[in-house]
Short mmCIF file of C-alpha atoms and ligand atoms in Angstrom, two decimals:
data_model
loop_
_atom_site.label_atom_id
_atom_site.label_comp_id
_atom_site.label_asym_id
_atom_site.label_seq_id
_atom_site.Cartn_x
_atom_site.Cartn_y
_atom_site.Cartn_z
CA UNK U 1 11.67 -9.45 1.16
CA UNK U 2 11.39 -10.72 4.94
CA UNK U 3 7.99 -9.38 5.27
CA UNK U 4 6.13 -10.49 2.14
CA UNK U 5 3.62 -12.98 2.39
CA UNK U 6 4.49 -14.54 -1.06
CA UNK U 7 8.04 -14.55 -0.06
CA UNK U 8 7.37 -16.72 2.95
CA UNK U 9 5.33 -19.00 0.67
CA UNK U 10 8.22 -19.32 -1.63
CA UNK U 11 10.93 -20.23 1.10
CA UNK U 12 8.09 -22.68 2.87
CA UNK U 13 7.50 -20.86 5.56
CA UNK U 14 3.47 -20.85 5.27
CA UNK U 15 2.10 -23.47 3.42
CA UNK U 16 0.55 -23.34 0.39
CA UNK U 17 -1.33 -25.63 -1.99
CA UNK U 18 1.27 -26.27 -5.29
CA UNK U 19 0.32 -26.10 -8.16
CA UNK U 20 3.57 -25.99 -10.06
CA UNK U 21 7.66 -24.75 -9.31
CA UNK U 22 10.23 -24.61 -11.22
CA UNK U 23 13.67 -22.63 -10.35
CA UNK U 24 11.99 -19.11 -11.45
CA UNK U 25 8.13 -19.06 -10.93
CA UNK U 26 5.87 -20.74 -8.30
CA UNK U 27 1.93 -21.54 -8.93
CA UNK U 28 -0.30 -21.96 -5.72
CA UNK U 29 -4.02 -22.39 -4.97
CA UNK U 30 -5.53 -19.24 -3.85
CA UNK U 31 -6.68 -19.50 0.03
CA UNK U 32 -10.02 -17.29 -0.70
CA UNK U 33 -11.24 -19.12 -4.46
CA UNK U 34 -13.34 -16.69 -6.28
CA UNK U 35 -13.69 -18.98 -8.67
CA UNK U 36 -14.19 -23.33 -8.73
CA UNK U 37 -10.89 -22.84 -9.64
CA UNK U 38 -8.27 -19.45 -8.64
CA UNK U 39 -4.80 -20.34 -8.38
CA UNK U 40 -2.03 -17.94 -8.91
CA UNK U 41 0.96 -17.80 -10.27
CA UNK U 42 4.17 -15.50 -9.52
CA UNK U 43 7.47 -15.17 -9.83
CA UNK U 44 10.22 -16.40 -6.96
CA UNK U 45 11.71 -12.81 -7.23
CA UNK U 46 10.13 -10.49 -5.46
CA UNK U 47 8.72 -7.85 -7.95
CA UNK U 48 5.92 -5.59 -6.36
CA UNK U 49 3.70 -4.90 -8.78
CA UNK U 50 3.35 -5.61 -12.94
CA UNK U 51 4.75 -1.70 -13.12
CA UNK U 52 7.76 -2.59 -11.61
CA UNK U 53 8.47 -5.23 -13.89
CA UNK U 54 11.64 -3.75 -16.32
CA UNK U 55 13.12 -5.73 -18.78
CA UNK U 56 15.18 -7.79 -17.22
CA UNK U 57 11.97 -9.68 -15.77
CA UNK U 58 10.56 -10.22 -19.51
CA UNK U 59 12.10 -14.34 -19.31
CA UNK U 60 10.20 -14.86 -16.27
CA UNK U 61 7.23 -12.81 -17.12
CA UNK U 62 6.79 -15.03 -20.30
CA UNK U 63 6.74 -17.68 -18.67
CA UNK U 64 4.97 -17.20 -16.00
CA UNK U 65 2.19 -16.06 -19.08
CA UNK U 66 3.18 -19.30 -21.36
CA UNK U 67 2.66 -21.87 -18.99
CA UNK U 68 -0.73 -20.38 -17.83
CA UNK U 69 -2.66 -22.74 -19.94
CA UNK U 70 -0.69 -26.32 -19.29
CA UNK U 71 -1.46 -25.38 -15.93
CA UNK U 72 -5.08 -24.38 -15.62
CA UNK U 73 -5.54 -27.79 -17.86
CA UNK U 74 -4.40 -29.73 -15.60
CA UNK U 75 -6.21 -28.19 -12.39
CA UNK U 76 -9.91 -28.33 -14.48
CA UNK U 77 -10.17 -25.47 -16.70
CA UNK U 78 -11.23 -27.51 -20.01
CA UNK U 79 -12.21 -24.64 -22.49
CA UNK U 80 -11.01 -21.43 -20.84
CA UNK U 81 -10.36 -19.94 -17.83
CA UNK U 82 -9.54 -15.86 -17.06
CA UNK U 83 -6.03 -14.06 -16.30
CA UNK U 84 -6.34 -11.23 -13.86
CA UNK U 85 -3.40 -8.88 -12.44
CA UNK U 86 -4.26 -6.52 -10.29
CA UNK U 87 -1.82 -3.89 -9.88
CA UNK U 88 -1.15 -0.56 -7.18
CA UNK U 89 -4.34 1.22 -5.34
CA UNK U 90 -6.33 1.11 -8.49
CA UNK U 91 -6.47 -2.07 -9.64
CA UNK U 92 -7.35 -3.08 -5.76
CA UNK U 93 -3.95 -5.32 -5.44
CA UNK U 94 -3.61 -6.51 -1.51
CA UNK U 95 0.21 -8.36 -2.15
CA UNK U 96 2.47 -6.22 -3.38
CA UNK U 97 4.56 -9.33 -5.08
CA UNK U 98 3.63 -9.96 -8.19
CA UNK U 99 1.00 -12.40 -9.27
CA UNK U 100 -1.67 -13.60 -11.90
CA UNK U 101 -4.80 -15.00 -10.88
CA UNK U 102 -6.22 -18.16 -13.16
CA UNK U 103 -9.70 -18.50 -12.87
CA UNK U 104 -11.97 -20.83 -14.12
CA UNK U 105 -13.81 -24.04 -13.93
CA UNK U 106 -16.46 -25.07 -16.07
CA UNK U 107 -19.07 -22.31 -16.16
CA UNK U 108 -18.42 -19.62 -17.86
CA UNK U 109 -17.22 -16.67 -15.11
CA UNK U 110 -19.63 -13.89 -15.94
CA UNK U 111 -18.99 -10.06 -16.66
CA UNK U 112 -15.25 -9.29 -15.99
CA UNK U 113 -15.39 -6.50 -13.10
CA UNK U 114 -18.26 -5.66 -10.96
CA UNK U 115 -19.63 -2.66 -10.60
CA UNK U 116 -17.25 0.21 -10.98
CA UNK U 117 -17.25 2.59 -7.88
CA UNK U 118 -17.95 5.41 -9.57
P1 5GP N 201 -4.58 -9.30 -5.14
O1 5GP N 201 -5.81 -8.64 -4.60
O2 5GP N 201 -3.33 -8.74 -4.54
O3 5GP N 201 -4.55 -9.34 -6.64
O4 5GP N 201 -4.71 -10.82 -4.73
C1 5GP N 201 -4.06 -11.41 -3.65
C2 5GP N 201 -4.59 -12.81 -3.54
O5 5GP N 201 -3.77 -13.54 -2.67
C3 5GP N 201 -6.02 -12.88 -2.98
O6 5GP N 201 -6.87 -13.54 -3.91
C4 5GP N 201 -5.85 -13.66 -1.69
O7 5GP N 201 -6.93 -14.54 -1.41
C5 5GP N 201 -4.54 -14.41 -1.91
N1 5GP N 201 -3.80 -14.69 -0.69
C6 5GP N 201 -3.51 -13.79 0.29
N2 5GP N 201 -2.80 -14.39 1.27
C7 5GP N 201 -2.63 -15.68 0.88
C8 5GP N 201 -1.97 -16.81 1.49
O8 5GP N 201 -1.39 -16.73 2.56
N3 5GP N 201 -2.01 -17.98 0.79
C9 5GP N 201 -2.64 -18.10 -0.42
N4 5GP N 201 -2.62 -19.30 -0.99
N5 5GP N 201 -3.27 -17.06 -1.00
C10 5GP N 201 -3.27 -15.87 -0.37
ZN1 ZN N 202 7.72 -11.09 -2.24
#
């Protein structure tokens, strides 16, 4: 995907703070931390959103989901951290490649969602 922000971050073409790579996934600081720590994780194919994941994405999707936790470790999340993936209009996503936020620190992160816009 030529236009895709993540894309670009995958082939180097804007810089981003690694985390982690490997041949299928990619794990980057976020650029706007909502959290002490927020880094995201996402796969080097270009899926839009988790509902247009099919099966075929299940290797990468595990482990993308499995290596969540040697990851936050090592970037300071001691005893816990939160998994969020937002997905279409709905959930509020702004990339449409898909991604899950770690976030964490040492505090605990406080109610899950703000207030619902009801
Ligand atoms: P979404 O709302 O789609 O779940 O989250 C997208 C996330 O990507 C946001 O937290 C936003 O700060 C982050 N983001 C957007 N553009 C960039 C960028 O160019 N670099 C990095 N590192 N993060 C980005
Ligand atoms: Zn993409």
């Amino acid at each position: 995907m030529t236009d895709c922000i993540f894309c670009k971050i995958i082939a180097g073409e804007i810089p981003s703070r690694k985390v982690y790579e490997d041949e299928d996934i990619l794990a980057f600081h976020d650029i706007k931390p909502a959290a002490p720590v927020h880094f995201l994780i996402i796969p080097k194919k270009h899926i839009p959103t988790l509902a247009d994941a099919t099966e075929e994405d299940i290797p990468v999707m595990g482990k993308i989901m499995t290596i969540a936790g040697k990851l936050a470790k090592q970037v300071g999340c001691h005893d816990g951290f939160r998994t969020i993936v937002n997905t279409g209009r709905v959930g509020c996503q702004e990339v449409y490649h898909v991604h899950v936020h770690i976030l964490g620190g040492d505090k605990p992160l406080g109610v899950m969602l703000g207030m619902p816009a009801l």
